[in-house]
Coordinates of C-alpha atoms in Angstrom, one line a residue:
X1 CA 13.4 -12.6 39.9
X2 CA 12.6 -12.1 36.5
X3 CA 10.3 -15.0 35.9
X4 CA 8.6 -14.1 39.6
X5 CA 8.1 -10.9 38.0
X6 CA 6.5 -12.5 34.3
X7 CA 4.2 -15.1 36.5
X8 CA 2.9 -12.0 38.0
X9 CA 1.9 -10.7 34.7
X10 CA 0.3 -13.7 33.8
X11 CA -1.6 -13.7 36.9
X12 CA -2.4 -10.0 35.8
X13 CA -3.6 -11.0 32.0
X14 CA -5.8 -14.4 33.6
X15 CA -7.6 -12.0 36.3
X16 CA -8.6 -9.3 33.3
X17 CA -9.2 -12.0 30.8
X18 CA -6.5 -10.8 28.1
X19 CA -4.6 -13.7 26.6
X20 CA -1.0 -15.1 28.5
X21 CA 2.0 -14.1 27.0
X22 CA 4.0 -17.4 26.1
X23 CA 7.3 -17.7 28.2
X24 CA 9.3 -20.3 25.8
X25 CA 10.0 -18.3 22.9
X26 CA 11.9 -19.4 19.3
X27 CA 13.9 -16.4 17.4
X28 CA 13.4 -16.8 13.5
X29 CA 16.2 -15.0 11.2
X30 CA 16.8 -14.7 7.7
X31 CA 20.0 -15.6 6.6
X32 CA 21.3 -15.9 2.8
X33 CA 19.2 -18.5 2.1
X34 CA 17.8 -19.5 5.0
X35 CA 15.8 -19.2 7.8
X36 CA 17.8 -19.8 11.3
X37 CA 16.4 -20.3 14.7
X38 CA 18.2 -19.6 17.6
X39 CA 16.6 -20.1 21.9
X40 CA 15.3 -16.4 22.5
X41 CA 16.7 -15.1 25.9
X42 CA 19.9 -13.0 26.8
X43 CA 21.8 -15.9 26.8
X44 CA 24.2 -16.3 24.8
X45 CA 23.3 -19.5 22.5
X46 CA 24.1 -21.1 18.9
X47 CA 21.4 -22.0 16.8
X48 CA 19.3 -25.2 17.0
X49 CA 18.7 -25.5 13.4
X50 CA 17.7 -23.5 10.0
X51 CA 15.9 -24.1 7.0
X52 CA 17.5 -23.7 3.4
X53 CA 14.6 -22.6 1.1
X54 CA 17.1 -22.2 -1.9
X55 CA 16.1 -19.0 -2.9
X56 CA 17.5 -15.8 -0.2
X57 CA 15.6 -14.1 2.5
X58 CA 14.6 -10.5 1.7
X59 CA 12.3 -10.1 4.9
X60 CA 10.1 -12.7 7.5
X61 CA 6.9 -12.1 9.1
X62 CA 5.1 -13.8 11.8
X63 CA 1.4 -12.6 12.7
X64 CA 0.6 -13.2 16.4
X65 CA -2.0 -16.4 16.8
X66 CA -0.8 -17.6 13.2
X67 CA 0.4 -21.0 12.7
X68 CA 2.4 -19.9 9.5
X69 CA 5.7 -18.0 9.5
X70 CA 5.5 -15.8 6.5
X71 CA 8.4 -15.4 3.7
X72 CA 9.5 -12.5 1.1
X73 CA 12.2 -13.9 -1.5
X74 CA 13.3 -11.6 -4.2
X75 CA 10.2 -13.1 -6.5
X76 CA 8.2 -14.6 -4.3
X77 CA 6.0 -14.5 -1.0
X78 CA 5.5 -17.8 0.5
X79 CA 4.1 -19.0 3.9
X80 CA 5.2 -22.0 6.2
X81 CA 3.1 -24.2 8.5
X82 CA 4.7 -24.1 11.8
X83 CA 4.7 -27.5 13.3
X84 CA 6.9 -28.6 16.3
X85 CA 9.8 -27.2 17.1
X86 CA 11.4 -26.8 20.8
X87 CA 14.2 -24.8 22.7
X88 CA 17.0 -27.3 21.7
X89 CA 15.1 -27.9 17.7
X90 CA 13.9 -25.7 14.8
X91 CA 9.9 -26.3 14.1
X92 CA 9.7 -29.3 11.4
X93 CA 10.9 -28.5 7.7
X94 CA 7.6 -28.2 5.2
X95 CA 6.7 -27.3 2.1
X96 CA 5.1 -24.3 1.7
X97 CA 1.1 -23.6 1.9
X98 CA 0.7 -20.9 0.4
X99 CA 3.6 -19.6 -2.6
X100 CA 2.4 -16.4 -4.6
X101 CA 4.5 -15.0 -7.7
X102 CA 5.5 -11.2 -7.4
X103 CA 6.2 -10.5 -11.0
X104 CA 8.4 -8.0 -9.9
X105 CA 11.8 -7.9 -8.2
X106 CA 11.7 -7.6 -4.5
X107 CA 14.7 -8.2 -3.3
X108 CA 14.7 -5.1 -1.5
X109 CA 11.3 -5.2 -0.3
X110 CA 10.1 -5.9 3.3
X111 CA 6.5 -7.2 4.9
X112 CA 4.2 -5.4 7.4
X113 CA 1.3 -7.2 9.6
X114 CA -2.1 -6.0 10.0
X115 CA -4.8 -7.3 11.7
X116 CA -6.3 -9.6 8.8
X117 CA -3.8 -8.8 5.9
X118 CA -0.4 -8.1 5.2
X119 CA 1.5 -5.7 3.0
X120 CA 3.9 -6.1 0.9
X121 CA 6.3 -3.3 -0.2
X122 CA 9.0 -3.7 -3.2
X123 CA 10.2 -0.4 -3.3
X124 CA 9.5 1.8 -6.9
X125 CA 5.6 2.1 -6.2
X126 CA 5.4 -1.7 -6.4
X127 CA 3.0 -2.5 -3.4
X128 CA 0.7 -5.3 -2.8
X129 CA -1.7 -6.3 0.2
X130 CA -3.1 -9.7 0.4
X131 CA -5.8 -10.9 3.0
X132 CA -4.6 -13.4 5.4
X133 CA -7.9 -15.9 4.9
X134 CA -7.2 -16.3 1.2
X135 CA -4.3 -15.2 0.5
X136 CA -3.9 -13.2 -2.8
X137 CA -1.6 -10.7 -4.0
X138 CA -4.2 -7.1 -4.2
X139 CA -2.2 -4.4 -6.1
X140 CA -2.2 -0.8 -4.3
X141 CA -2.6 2.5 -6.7
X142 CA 0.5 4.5 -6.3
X143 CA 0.4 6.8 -8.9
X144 CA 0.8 10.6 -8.1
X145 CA 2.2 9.1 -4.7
X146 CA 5.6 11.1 -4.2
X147 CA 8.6 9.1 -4.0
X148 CA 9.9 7.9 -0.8
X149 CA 6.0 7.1 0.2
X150 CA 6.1 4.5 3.3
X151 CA 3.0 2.5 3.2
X152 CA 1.6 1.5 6.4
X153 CA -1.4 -1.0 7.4
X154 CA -3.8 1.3 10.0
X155 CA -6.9 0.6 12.4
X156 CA -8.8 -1.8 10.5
X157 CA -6.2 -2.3 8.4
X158 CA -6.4 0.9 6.3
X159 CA -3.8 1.6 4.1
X160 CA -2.2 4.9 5.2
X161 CA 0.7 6.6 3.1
X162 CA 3.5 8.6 4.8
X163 CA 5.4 10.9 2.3
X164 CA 8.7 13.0 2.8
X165 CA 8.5 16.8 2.0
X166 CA 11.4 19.0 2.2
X167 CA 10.6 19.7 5.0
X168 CA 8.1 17.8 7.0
X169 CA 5.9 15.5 5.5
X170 CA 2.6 14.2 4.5
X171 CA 0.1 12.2 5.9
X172 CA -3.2 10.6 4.1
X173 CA -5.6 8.1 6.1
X174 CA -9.0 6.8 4.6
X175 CA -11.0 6.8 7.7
X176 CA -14.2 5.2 8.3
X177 CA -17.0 8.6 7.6
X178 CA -14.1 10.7 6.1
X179 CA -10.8 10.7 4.7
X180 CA -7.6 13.1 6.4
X181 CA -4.6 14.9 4.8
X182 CA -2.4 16.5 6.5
X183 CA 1.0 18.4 5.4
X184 CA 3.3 18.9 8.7
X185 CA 6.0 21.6 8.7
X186 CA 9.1 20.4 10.7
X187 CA 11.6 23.1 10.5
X188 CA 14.3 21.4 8.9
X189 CA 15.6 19.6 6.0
X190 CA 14.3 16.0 6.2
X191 CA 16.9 13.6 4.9
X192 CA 14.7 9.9 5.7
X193 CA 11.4 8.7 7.1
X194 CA 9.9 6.1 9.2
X195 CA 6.7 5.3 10.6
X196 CA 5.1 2.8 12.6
X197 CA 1.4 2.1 13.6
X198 CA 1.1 1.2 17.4
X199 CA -2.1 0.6 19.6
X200 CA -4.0 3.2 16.9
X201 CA -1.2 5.7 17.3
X202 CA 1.3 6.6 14.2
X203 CA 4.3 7.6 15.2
X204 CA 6.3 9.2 12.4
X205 CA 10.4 10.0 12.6
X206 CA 11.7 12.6 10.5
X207 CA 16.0 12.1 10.3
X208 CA 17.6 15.8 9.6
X209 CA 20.9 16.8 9.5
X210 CA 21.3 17.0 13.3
X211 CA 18.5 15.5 14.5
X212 CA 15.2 13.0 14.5
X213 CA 11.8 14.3 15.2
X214 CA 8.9 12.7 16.1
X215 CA 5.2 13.5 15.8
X216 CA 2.0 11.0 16.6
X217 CA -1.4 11.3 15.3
X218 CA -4.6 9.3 16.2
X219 CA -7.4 8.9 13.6
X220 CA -9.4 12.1 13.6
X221 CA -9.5 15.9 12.8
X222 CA -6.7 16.9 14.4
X223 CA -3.2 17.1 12.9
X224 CA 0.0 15.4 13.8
X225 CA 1.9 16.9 16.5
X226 CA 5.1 16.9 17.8
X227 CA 6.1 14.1 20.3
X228 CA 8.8 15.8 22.8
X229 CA 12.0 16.9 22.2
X230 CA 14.4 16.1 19.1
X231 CA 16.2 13.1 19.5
X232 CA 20.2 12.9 19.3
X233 CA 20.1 10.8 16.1
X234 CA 20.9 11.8 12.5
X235 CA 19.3 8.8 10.8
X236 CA 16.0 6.4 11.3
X237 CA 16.1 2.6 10.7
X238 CA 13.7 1.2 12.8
X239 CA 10.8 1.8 15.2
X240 CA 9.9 0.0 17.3
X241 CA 7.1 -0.1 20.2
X242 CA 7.4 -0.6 23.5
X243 CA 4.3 -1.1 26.3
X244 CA 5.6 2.5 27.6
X245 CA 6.8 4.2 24.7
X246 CA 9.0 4.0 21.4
X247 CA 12.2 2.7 20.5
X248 CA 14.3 4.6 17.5
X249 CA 17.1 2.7 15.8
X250 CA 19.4 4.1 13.5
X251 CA 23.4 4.0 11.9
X252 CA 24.5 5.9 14.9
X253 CA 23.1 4.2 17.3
X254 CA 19.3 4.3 19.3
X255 CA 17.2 6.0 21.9
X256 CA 14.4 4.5 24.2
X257 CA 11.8 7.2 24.9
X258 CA 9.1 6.1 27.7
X259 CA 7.2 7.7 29.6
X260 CA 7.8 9.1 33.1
X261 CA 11.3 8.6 32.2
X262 CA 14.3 10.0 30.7
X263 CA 15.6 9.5 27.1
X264 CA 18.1 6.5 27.5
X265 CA 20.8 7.3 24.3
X266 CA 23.1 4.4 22.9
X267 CA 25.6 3.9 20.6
X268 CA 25.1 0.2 19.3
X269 CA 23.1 0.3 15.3
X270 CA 19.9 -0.8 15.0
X271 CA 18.7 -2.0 11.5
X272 CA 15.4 -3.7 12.9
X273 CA 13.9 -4.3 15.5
X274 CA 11.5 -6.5 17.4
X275 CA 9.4 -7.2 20.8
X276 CA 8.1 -10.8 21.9
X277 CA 5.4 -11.0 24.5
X278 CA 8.1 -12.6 27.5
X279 CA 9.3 -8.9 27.4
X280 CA 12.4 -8.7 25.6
X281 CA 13.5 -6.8 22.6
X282 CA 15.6 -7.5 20.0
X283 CA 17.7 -5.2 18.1
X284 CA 19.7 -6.3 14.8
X285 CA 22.6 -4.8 12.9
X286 CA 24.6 -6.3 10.8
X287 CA 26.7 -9.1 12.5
X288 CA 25.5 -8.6 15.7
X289 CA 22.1 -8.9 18.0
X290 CA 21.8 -6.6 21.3
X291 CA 18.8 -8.1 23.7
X292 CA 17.0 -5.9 26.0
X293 CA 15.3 -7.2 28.7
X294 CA 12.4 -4.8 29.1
X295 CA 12.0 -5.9 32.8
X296 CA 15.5 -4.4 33.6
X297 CA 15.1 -0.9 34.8
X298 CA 18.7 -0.4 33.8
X299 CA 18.0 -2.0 30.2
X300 CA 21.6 -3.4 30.2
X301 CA 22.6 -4.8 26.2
X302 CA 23.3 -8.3 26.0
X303 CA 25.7 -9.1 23.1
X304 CA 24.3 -12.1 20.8
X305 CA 26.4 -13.8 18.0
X306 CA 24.2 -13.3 14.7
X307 CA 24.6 -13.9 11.1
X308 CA 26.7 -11.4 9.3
X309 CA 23.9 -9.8 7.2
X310 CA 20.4 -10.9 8.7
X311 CA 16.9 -10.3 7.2
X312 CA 14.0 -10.2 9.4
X313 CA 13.3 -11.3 12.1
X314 CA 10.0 -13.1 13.9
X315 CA 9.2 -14.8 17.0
X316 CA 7.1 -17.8 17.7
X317 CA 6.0 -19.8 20.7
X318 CA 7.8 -23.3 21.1
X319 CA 5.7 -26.0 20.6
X320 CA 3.1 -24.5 17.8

């Protein structure tokens, strides 16, 4: 049923011309120091190989239609050639193409994809972009930014800066004719912050004492605004987008918020998060991996074994 149901969405993306989502799918995870790839799926299923890079895994980063599976390491940002590699084998072990010193520590940093650069976030104010076609480490000004900033890629990859208030937050966009601040009252005590760029929408996701609280904003004069109710969480970890709608991770648990539909609440942690294009959606936590298949209407969990402390996680098509 379920690959009756993906050969008709491939039907659907040849007869409007859009691109076909692959079907054979590799999961990529940091571990310690190495990367480990396990058969994507809800089955359950060991790894088929890893690759020790002697140095550990802060965060990994694949950008759709790239050959080259991207790698943070506490000093370093490096990028693989991806060559091979099948549902039974890991892609072929090679030396890195591209390997660019940080001069900082990042062993708490993660990665973020745009659309022709990536960004690279160490924590303290330490931030970097570097453009994908020549890849070079481009220092972003954070001075006078208020700690706690999170520093997003936009539309056209414009860096946008999210800040925690008190009690709301801040939002500052450099948009093509003019640039947009905005300072958003939420009501409450805001004790963390997420955001996440999605199809030109920014959904932001205040945690408060008893409660998270979302708000979306699209480039232009109008401000951010709330996005529905509060959601039964008390802390954000992850966001991640669905086709429909969000999905909102956090130490207590998550909550899938689509459209037409009402808020599905679950207990099971989320850390990070991630969608591949055969429709299912990953969900990480220390020691464990929960698979959604986004085709379920019931979006029953399927348990995965998982390394005890992973970092990142990316997807890429078997065979590139």
């Amino acid at each position: 049923m379920r690959k009756a149901l993906l050969l008709s969405l491939l039907l659907l993306a040849a007869c409007t011309g859009t691109s076909e989502p692959p079907l054979d799918l590799l999961l990529a995870v940091g571990s310690g120091d190495q990367v480990v790839f396990y058969p994507a799926g809800t089955a359950e299923a060991g790894a088929v190989g890893q690759w020790s890079l002697g140095a550990a895994v802060v965060d990994l980063l694949r950008l759709e239609g790239e050959s080259r599976l991207w790698v943070l390491t506490p000093d370093r940002l490096l990028a693989y050639p991806l060559s091979g590699g099948s549902l039974t084998s890991p892609p072929a072990a090679v030396a890195p193409s591209v390997s660019l010193e940080i001069g900082a520590d990042c062993s708490g940093g993660r990665l973020e994809a745009g659309s022709a650069r990536l960004l690279l976030d160490c924590g303290g104010g330490l931030v970097w972009t570097a453009p994908l076609g020549a890849p070079a480490l481009e220092t972003v000004d954070t001075s006078g930014d208020a700690t706690g900033t999170v520093y997003l890629l936009g539309p056209d990859d414009r860096l946008t800066r999210v800040a925690p208030t008190l009690t709301g937050f801040t939002l500052d966009y450099p948009g093509e004719e003019q640039d947009y601040s905005f300072t958003v009252y939420a009501g409450a005590a805001v004790n963390d912050l997420a955001a996440r760029w999605s199809a030109g929408t920014l959904l932001v996701a205040l945690a408060t004492d008893v409660d998270v609280r979302l708000y979306t904003w699209s480039p232009g004069t109008d401000p951010p605004k709330s996005a529905g109710d509060p959601l039964a969480l008390t802390s954000v970890r992850a966001i991640v987008p669905l086709s429909d709608g969000w999905l909102i991770g956090g130490d207590g648990g998550y909550v899938v918020r689509r459209s037409q539909t009402d808020d599905l609440r679950r207990t099971t942690p989320v850390d990070r998060g991630l969608v591949t294009p055969n429709l299912y959606c990953y969900l990480a936590a220390a020691g464990r991996l929960t698979v959604l298949d986004l085709l379920d209407p019931e979006l029953a969990e399927h348990p995965r074994g998982f390394p005890a402390d992973p970092r990142g996680l990316a997807w890429l098509p078997v065979g590139e």
